Short mmCIF file of C-alpha atoms in Angstrom, two decimals:
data_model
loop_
_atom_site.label_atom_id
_atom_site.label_comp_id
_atom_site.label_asym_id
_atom_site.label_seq_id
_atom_site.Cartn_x
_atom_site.Cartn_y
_atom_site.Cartn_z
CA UNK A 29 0.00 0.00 0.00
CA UNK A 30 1.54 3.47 -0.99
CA UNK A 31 1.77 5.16 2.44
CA UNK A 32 2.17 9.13 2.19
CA UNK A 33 3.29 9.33 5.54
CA UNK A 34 6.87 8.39 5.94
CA UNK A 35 7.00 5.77 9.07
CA UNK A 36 4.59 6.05 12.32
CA UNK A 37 5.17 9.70 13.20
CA UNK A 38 2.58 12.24 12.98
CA UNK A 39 4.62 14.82 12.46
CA UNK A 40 6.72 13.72 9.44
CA UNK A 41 3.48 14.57 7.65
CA UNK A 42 2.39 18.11 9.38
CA UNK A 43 6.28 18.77 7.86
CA UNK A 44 5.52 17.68 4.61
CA UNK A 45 2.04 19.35 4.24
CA UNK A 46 -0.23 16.51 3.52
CA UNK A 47 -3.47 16.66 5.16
CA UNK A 48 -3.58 14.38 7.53
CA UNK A 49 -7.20 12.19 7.89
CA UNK A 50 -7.68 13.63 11.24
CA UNK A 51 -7.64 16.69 9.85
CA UNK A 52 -9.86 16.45 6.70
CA UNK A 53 -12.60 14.43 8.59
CA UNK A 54 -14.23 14.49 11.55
CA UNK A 55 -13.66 11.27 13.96
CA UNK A 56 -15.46 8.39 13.11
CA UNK A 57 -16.42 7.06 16.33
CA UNK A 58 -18.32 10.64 16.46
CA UNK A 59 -20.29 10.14 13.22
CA UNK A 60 -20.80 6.21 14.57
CA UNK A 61 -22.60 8.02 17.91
CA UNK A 62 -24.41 10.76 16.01
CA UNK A 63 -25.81 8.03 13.88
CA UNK A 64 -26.71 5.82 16.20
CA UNK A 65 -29.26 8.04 17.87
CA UNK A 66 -31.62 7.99 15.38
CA UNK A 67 -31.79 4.30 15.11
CA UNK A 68 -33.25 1.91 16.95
CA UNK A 69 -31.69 0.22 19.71
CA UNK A 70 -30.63 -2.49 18.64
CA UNK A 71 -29.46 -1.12 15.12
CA UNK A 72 -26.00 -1.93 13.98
CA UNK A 73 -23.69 0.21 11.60
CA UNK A 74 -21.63 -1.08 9.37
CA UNK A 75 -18.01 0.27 8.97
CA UNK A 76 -18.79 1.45 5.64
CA UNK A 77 -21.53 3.67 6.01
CA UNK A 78 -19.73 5.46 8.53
CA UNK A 79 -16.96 6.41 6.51
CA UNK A 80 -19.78 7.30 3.82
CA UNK A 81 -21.33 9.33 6.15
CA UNK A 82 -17.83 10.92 7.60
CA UNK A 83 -16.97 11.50 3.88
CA UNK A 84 -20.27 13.29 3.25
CA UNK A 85 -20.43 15.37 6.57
CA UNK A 86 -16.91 16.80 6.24
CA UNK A 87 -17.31 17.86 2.36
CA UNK A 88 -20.95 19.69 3.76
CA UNK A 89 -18.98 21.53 6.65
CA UNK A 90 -16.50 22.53 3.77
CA UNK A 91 -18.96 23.27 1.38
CA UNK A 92 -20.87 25.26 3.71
CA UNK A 93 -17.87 27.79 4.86
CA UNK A 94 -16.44 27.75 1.60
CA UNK A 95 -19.60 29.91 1.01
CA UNK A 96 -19.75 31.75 4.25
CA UNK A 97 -16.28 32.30 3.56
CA UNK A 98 -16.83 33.95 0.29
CA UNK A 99 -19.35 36.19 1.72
CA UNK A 100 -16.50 37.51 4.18
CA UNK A 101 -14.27 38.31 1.38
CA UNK A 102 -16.61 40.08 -0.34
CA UNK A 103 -16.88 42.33 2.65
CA UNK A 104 -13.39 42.59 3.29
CA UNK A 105 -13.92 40.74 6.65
CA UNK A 106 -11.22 38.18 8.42
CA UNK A 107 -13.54 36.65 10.75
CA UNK A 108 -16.24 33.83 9.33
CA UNK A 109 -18.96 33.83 12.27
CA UNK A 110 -22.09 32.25 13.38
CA UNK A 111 -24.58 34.67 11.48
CA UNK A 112 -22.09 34.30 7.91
CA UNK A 113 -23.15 30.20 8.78
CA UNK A 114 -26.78 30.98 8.68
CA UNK A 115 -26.87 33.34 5.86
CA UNK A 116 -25.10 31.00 3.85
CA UNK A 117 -27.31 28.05 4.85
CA UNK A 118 -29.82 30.05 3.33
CA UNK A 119 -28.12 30.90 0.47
CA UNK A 120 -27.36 27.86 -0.87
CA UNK A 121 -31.05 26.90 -0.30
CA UNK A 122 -31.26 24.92 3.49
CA UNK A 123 -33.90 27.20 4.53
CA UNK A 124 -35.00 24.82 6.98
CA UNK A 125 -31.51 24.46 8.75
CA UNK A 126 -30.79 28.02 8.56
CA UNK A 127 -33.39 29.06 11.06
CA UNK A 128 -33.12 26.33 13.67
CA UNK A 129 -29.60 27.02 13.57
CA UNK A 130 -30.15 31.13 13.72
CA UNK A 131 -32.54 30.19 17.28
CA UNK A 132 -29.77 27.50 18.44
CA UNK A 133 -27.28 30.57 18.14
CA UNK A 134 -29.38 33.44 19.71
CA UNK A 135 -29.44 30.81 22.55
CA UNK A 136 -26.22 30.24 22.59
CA UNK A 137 -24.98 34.22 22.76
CA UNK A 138 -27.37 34.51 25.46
CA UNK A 139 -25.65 31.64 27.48
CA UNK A 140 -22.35 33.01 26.61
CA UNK A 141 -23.43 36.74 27.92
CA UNK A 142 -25.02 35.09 31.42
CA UNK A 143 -21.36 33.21 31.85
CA UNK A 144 -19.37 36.64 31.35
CA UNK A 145 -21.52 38.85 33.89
CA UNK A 146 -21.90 36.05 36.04
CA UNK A 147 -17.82 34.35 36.32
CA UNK A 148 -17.93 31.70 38.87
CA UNK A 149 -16.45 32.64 41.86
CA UNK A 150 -13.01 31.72 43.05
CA UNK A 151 -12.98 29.82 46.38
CA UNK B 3 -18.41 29.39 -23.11
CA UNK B 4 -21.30 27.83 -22.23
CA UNK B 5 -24.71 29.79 -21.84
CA UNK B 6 -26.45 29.05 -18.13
CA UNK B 7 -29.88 30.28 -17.52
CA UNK B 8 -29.33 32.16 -13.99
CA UNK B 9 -32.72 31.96 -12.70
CA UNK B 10 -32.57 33.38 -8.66
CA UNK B 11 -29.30 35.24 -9.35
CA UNK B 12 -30.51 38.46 -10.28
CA UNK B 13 -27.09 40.34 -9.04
CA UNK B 14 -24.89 40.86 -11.71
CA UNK B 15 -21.58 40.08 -9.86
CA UNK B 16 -22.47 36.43 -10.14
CA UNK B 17 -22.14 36.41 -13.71
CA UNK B 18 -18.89 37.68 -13.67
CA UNK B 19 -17.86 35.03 -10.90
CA UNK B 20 -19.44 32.42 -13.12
CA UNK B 21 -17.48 33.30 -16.10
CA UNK B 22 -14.48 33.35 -13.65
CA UNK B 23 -15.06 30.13 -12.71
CA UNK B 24 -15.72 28.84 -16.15
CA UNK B 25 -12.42 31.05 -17.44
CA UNK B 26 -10.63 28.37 -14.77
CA UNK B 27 -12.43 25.35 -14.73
CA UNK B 28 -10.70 25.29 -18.80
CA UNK B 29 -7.65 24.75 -17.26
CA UNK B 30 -7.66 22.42 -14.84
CA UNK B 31 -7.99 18.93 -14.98
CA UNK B 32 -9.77 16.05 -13.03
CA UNK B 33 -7.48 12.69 -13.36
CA UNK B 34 -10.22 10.84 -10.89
CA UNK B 35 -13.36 11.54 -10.63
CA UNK B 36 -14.57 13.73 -7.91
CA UNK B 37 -17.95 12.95 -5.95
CA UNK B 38 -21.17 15.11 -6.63
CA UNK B 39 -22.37 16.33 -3.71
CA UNK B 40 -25.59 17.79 -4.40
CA UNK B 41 -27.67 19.00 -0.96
CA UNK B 42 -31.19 18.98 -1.97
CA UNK B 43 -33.67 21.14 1.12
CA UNK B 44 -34.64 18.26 3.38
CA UNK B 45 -37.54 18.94 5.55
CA UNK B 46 -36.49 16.17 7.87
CA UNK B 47 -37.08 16.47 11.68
CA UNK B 48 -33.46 15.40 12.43
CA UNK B 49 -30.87 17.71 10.52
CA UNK B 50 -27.87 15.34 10.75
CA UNK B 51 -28.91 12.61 8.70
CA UNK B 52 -29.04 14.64 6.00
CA UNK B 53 -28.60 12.35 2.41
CA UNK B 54 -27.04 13.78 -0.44
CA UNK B 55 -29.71 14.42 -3.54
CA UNK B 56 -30.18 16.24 -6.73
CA UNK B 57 -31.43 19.56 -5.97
CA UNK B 58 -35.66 20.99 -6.44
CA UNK B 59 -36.64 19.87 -10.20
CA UNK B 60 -37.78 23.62 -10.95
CA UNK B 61 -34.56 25.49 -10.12
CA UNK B 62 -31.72 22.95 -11.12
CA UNK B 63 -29.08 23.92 -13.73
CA UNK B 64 -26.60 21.44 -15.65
CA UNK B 65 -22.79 21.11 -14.14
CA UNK B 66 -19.97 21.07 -16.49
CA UNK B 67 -20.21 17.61 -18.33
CA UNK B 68 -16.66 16.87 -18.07
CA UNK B 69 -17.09 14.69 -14.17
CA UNK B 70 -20.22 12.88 -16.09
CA UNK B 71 -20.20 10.13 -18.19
CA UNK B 72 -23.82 9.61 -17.99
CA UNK B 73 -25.21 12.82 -19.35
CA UNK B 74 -25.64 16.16 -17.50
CA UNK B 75 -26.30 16.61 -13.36
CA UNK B 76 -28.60 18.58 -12.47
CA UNK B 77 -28.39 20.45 -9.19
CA UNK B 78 -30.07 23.50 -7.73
CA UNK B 79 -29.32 26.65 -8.84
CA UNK B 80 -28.25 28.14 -5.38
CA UNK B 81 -25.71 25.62 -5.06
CA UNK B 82 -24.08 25.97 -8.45
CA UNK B 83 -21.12 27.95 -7.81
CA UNK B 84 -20.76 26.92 -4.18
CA UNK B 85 -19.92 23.21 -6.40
CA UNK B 86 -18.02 24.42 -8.31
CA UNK B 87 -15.83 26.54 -6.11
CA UNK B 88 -15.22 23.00 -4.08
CA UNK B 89 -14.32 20.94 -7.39
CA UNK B 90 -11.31 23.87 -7.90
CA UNK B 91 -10.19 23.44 -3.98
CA UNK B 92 -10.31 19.57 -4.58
CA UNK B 93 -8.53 19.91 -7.58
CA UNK B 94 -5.83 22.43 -6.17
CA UNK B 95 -5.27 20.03 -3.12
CA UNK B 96 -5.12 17.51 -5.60
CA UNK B 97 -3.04 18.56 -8.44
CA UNK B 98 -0.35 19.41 -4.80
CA UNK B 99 -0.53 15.35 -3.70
CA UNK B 100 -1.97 17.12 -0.20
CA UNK B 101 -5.19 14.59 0.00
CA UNK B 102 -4.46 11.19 1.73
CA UNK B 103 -5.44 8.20 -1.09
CA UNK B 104 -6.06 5.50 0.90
CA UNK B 105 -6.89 5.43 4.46
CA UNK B 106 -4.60 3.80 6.92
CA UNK B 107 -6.00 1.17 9.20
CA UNK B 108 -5.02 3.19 11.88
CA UNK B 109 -3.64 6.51 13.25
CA UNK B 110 -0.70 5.83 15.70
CA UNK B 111 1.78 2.97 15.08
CA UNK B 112 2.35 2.31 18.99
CA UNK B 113 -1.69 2.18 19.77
CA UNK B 114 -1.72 -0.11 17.30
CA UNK B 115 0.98 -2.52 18.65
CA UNK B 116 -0.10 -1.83 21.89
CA UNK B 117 -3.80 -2.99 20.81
CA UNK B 118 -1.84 -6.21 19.36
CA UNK B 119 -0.50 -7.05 22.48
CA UNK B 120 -3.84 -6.69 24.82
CA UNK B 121 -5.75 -9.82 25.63
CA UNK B 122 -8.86 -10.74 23.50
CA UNK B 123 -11.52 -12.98 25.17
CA UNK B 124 -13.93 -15.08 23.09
CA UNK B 125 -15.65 -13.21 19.82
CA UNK B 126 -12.15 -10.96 20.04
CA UNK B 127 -13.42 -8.50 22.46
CA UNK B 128 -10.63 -6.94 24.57
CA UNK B 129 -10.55 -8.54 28.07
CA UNK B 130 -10.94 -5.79 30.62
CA UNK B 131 -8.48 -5.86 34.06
CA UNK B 132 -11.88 -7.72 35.71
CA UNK B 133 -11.64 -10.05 33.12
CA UNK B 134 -8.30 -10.98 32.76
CA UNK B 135 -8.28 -11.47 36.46
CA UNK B 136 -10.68 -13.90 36.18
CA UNK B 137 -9.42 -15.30 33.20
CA UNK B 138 -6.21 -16.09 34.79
CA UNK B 139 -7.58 -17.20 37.98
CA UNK B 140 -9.34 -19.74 35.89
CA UNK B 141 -6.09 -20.77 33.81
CA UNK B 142 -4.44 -21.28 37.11
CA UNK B 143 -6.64 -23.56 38.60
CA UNK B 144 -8.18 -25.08 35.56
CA UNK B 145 -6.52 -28.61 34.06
CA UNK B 146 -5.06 -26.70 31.06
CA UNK B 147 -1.97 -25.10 32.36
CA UNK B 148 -0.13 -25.56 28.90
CA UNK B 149 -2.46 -23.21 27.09
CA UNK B 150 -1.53 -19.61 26.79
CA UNK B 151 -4.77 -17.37 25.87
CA UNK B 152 -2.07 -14.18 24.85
CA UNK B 153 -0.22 -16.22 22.61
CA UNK B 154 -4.12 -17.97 21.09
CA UNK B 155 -5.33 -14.89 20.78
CA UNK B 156 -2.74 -12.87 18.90
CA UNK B 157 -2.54 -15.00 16.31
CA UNK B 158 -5.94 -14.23 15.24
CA UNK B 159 -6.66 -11.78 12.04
CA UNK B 160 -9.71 -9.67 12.54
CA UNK B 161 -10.78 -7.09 10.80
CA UNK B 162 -12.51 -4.64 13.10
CA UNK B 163 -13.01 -4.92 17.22
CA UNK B 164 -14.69 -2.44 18.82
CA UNK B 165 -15.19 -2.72 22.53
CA UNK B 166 -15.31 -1.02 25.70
CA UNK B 167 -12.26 -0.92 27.54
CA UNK B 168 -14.05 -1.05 31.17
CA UNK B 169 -18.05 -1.34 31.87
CA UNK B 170 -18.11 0.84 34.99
CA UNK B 171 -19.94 3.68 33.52
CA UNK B 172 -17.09 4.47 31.19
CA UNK B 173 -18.77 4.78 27.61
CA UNK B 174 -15.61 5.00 26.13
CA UNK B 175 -14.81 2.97 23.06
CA UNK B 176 -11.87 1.56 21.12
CA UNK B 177 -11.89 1.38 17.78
CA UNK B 178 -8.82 -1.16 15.79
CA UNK B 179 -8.32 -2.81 12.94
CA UNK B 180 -6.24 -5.48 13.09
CA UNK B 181 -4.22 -5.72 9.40
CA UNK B 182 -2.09 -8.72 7.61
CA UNK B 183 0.77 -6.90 7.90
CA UNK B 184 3.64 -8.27 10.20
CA UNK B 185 3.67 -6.83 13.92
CA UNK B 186 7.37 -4.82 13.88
CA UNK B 187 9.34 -6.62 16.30
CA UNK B 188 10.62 -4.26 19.05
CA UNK B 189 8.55 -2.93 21.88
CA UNK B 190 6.83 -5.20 23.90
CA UNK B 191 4.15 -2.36 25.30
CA UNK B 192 2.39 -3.88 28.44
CA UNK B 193 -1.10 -2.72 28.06
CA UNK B 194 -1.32 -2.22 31.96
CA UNK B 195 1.35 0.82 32.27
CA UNK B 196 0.25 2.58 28.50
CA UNK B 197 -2.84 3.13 29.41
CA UNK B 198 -4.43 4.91 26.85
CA UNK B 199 -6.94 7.53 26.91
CA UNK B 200 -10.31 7.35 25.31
CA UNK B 201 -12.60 9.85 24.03
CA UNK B 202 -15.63 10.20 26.64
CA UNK B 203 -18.67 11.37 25.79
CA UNK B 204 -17.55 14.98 25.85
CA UNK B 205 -15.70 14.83 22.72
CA UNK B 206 -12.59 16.95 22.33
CA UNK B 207 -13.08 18.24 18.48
CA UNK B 208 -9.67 20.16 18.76
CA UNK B 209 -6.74 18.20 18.86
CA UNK B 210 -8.50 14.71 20.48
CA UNK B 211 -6.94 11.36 18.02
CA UNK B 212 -9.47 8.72 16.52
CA UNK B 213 -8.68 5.35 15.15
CA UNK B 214 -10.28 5.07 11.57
CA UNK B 215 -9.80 2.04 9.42
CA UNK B 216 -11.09 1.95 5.22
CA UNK B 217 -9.20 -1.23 4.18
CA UNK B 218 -10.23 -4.45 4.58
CA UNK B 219 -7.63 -7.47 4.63
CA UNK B 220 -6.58 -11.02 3.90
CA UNK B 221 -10.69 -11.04 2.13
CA UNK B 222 -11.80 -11.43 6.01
CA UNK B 223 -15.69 -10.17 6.35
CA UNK B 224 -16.25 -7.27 8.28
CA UNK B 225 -18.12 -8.22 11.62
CA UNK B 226 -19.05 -4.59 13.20
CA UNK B 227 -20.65 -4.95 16.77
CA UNK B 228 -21.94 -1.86 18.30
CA UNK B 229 -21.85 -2.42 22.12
CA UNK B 230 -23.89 0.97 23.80
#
């Protein structure tokens, strides 16, 4: 088997530039447990369609900034954050995502502004 | 250049994108043939089993036809240029050798020998320390004191063992493939003092490892067993 990465170190290919998997795709024991809450019980997944699914996941999440992240350019902005991720939900045509997601984030400012004027106390 | 019919994409700044992305797409080639992902709008009550389709049948337009064999793909309209601006970053990481061809069996070559070296009790689950207690009580005071379950057990190919490494409320999991490929001879890693350390339920997206394995070996079936 060709191996691109020269021995057992991990670093040999950060060096070299090659993407590592861990990098490119998110873990596969994550996609395995994400999966496995909509099924049944007693459902089993096979190997395979988890690294379908991890395959399919990771080029969404790419796709998806890729055109969040062209929106920032065009405004001269460095910074790709949670409202560029809704708009561009919506722009490539996941209406229904974008505005779960848009509610999930309001929530999620408003738990981040309780934590900063309420720091937990140093004993 | 080929005409598109630009249905939602009143903005002229678009058009000049999409004859920028034509003007490149000339040059640059494909030498393997690079998925379609199409993302159709799902109106599914859980958003992260989300399958890939062809787009809504009134808005799609036709992608370049050099990735099809079989005629035109049709995809929507919003996502046109989003498609195509991936195909260019696939083909740039490409055309630099950056993208990993085939996936390794594993991530880190002394997990993997260490995983070698722990014991496997019947159906090649790892034994946990409860277990191997037992187990070795039993070998002590059982008749067969010439067996050795280590030595039994390692010699056994399997393709894919997933198990938890301890039942007391620990829903970690290990994920290994075993592969055909000769153990290197060397370290002897005694799986009681490398301990490794699994991925809990909080999962550490930053800089946590996972074992992933594509390749199956020796034409042994894949037996996955999801233990929750």
């Amino acid at each position: 088997m060709m191996d691109n990465v020269g021995g057992s170190s991990s670093n040999i290919a950060e060096n070299s530039g090659i993407i590592r998997e861990q990098d490119r795709l998110l873990p596969i024991a994550n996609v395995g447990k994400i999966m496995k809450q909509i099924l049944p019980p007693n459902a089993k997944i096979s190997k395979e369609s988890k690294e379908t699914m991890q395959e399919c996941v990771s080029e969404f999440i790419s796709f998806v900034t890729s055109e969040a992240s062209e929106k920032c350019r065009k405004e001269r902005r460095k910074t790709v954050n949670g409202d560029d991720i809704c708009w561009a939900l919506g722009s490539l045509g996941f209406d229904d995502y974008a505005e779960p997601l848009r509610r999930y984030l309001q929530r999620y400012r408003e738990q981040e502004l309780d934590r900063a004027n309420n720091p937990p106390k140093r004993g | 250049m080929k005409p598109f019919l630009f249905l939602n994409l009143p903005n002229t700044e678009f058009n000049s994108s999409q004859v920028d992305c034509n003007h490149s797409m000339a040059h640059s080639s494909y030498p393997y043939g690079d998925p379609i992902f199409a993302y159709g709008p799902q109106a599914i009550s859980h958003p992260q089993m989300i399958p890939p389709m062809l787009g809504l049948a009134s808005t799609r337009v036709a992608l370049p036809l050099d990735l099809a064999e079989d005629g035109p793909i049709y995809v929507n309209a919003k996502q046109y240029h989003g498609i195509l601006r991936r195909r260019q970053s696939r083909a740039k990481l490409e055309a630099q050798n950056k993208l990993i061809k085939n996936r390794k069996p594993y991530l880190h070559e002394s997990r993997h020998r260490h995983a070698l070296n722990r014991v496997r009790g019947s159906g090649g689950r790892f034994l946990s320390t409860k277990q191997l207690a037992q187990s070795n009580a039993e070998f002590v005071t059982g008749a067969h004191s010439g067996s050795d379950p280590t030595n039994r057990y390692q010699k056994e190919h399997l393709s894919e063992v997933e198990s938890h490494s301890s039942k007391d409320g620990d829903n970690s999991s290990f994920i290994t493939t075993c592969s055909d490929r000769p153990c290197l001879s060397g370290n002897n890693v005694n799986f009681r003092q490398q301990e490794c350390m699994f991925l809990g339920n909080s999962a550490n997206m930053g800089g946590s490892p996972q074992f992933s394995g594509g390749l199956t070996f020796g034409g042994a079936k894949q037996r996955t067993s999801v233990v929750r």
